[in-house]
């Protein structure tokens, strides 16, 4: 199953900024940026929220064009669309991530170990 994603030209600055204004979504983006280019299973973020809530946040990121989600079996692999965002809004992602790195109030990702069956 293929999930809908906006093209690079369809990514809108107000929508990206609104999506990144949420602490949970910002924490997800910050973590994805730290694992640049490595697709991460959506279960990696379960320490941030319930499955339902996490699904909502990941959908918002995908719909805004910030992430790409690929369905693999019953899992979703999430990657950051850095190239598309950098082409569309040069320096934006780096600035947002740099500002977020110093924010101690953002939730931490990857602090809980989650068993995922293959």
Short mmCIF file of C-alpha atoms in Angstrom, two decimals:
data_model
loop_
_atom_site.label_atom_id
_atom_site.label_comp_id
_atom_site.label_asym_id
_atom_site.label_seq_id
_atom_site.Cartn_x
_atom_site.Cartn_y
_atom_site.Cartn_z
CA UNK A 1 0.00 0.00 0.00
CA UNK A 2 1.36 3.39 -0.98
CA UNK A 3 0.70 6.35 1.31
CA UNK A 4 0.02 9.79 -0.19
CA UNK A 5 2.80 12.37 0.06
CA UNK A 6 2.93 15.91 -1.32
CA UNK A 7 5.43 16.58 -4.08
CA UNK A 8 8.34 18.87 -3.22
CA UNK A 9 6.57 21.76 -4.97
CA UNK A 10 3.43 21.21 -2.89
CA UNK A 11 5.24 21.58 0.44
CA UNK A 12 3.96 24.79 2.05
CA UNK A 13 5.96 26.86 4.55
CA UNK A 14 2.99 27.77 6.80
CA UNK A 15 1.96 24.11 7.02
CA UNK A 16 5.52 22.93 7.75
CA UNK A 17 5.93 25.56 10.47
CA UNK A 18 2.55 24.67 12.00
CA UNK A 19 3.43 20.97 12.05
CA UNK A 20 6.85 21.64 13.60
CA UNK A 21 5.21 23.80 16.28
CA UNK A 22 4.05 20.68 18.12
CA UNK A 23 6.60 19.38 20.67
CA UNK A 24 5.97 15.71 19.89
CA UNK A 25 6.36 16.19 16.14
CA UNK A 26 9.42 18.36 16.65
CA UNK A 27 10.97 15.63 18.82
CA UNK A 28 10.29 13.09 16.05
CA UNK A 29 11.91 15.33 13.42
CA UNK A 30 14.91 16.03 15.66
CA UNK A 31 15.43 12.30 16.19
CA UNK A 32 15.02 11.49 12.49
CA UNK A 33 17.61 14.17 11.68
CA UNK A 34 20.05 12.55 14.11
CA UNK A 35 19.65 9.25 12.23
CA UNK A 36 19.92 10.92 8.82
CA UNK A 37 18.93 8.69 5.93
CA UNK A 38 18.14 5.67 8.09
CA UNK A 39 14.49 4.61 7.80
CA UNK A 40 13.10 4.12 11.30
CA UNK A 41 10.23 1.88 12.30
CA UNK A 42 7.33 3.88 13.70
CA UNK A 43 7.61 1.83 16.91
CA UNK A 44 10.82 3.75 17.69
CA UNK A 45 8.61 6.65 18.77
CA UNK A 46 6.21 4.75 21.07
CA UNK A 47 7.77 6.33 24.15
CA UNK A 48 6.34 9.68 22.97
CA UNK A 49 2.67 8.77 22.76
CA UNK A 50 0.07 6.04 22.45
CA UNK A 51 -0.12 4.22 19.13
CA UNK A 52 -3.22 6.18 18.13
CA UNK A 53 -1.70 9.52 19.04
CA UNK A 54 1.62 8.63 17.41
CA UNK A 55 -0.19 7.61 14.22
CA UNK A 56 -1.85 11.04 14.17
CA UNK A 57 1.47 12.88 14.59
CA UNK A 58 3.22 10.79 11.93
CA UNK A 59 0.35 11.40 9.50
CA UNK A 60 0.58 15.16 10.08
CA UNK A 61 4.32 15.10 9.37
CA UNK A 62 3.79 13.04 6.21
CA UNK A 63 0.90 15.20 4.95
CA UNK A 64 3.01 18.35 5.45
CA UNK A 65 5.87 16.84 3.44
CA UNK A 66 8.29 16.75 6.36
CA UNK A 67 8.61 12.95 6.41
CA UNK A 68 8.15 10.04 4.06
CA UNK A 69 6.36 6.94 5.33
CA UNK A 70 6.76 3.63 3.57
CA UNK A 71 4.49 0.71 4.38
CA UNK A 72 6.50 -2.49 4.80
CA UNK A 73 4.26 -5.33 5.86
CA UNK A 74 2.50 -4.20 9.01
CA UNK A 75 5.16 -1.60 9.80
CA UNK A 76 5.81 1.92 8.64
CA UNK A 77 9.35 3.09 7.94
CA UNK A 78 9.77 6.82 8.47
CA UNK A 79 12.45 9.04 6.89
CA UNK A 80 13.02 12.77 6.95
CA UNK A 81 12.54 14.52 3.59
CA UNK A 82 15.61 16.68 4.14
CA UNK A 83 16.51 17.08 0.46
CA UNK A 84 13.01 18.27 -0.48
CA UNK A 85 12.80 20.62 2.50
CA UNK A 86 16.30 22.03 1.90
CA UNK A 87 15.53 22.69 -1.77
CA UNK A 88 12.23 24.35 -0.96
CA UNK A 89 13.28 26.26 2.18
CA UNK A 90 17.11 26.39 2.42
CA UNK A 91 18.38 26.35 6.00
CA UNK A 92 14.94 26.04 7.61
CA UNK A 93 15.29 22.48 8.85
CA UNK A 94 18.80 23.04 10.21
CA UNK A 95 17.66 26.18 12.05
CA UNK A 96 14.64 24.49 13.59
CA UNK A 97 16.65 21.43 14.66
CA UNK A 98 19.45 23.58 16.12
CA UNK A 99 16.92 25.54 18.16
CA UNK A 100 15.23 22.33 19.30
CA UNK A 101 18.51 20.76 20.42
CA UNK A 102 18.75 23.24 23.27
CA UNK A 103 15.14 22.82 24.38
CA UNK A 104 15.05 20.67 27.51
CA UNK A 105 11.23 20.70 27.52
CA UNK A 106 10.95 18.62 24.34
CA UNK A 107 10.13 14.95 24.87
CA UNK A 108 13.02 12.51 24.46
CA UNK A 109 12.87 9.80 21.82
CA UNK A 110 14.45 6.39 22.14
CA UNK A 111 14.51 6.24 25.92
CA UNK A 112 12.28 3.18 26.08
CA UNK A 113 13.24 -0.15 24.61
CA UNK A 114 10.50 -1.57 22.41
CA UNK A 115 10.44 -5.15 21.20
CA UNK A 116 9.36 -5.38 17.56
CA UNK A 117 8.75 -8.74 15.97
CA UNK A 118 9.93 -9.06 12.40
#
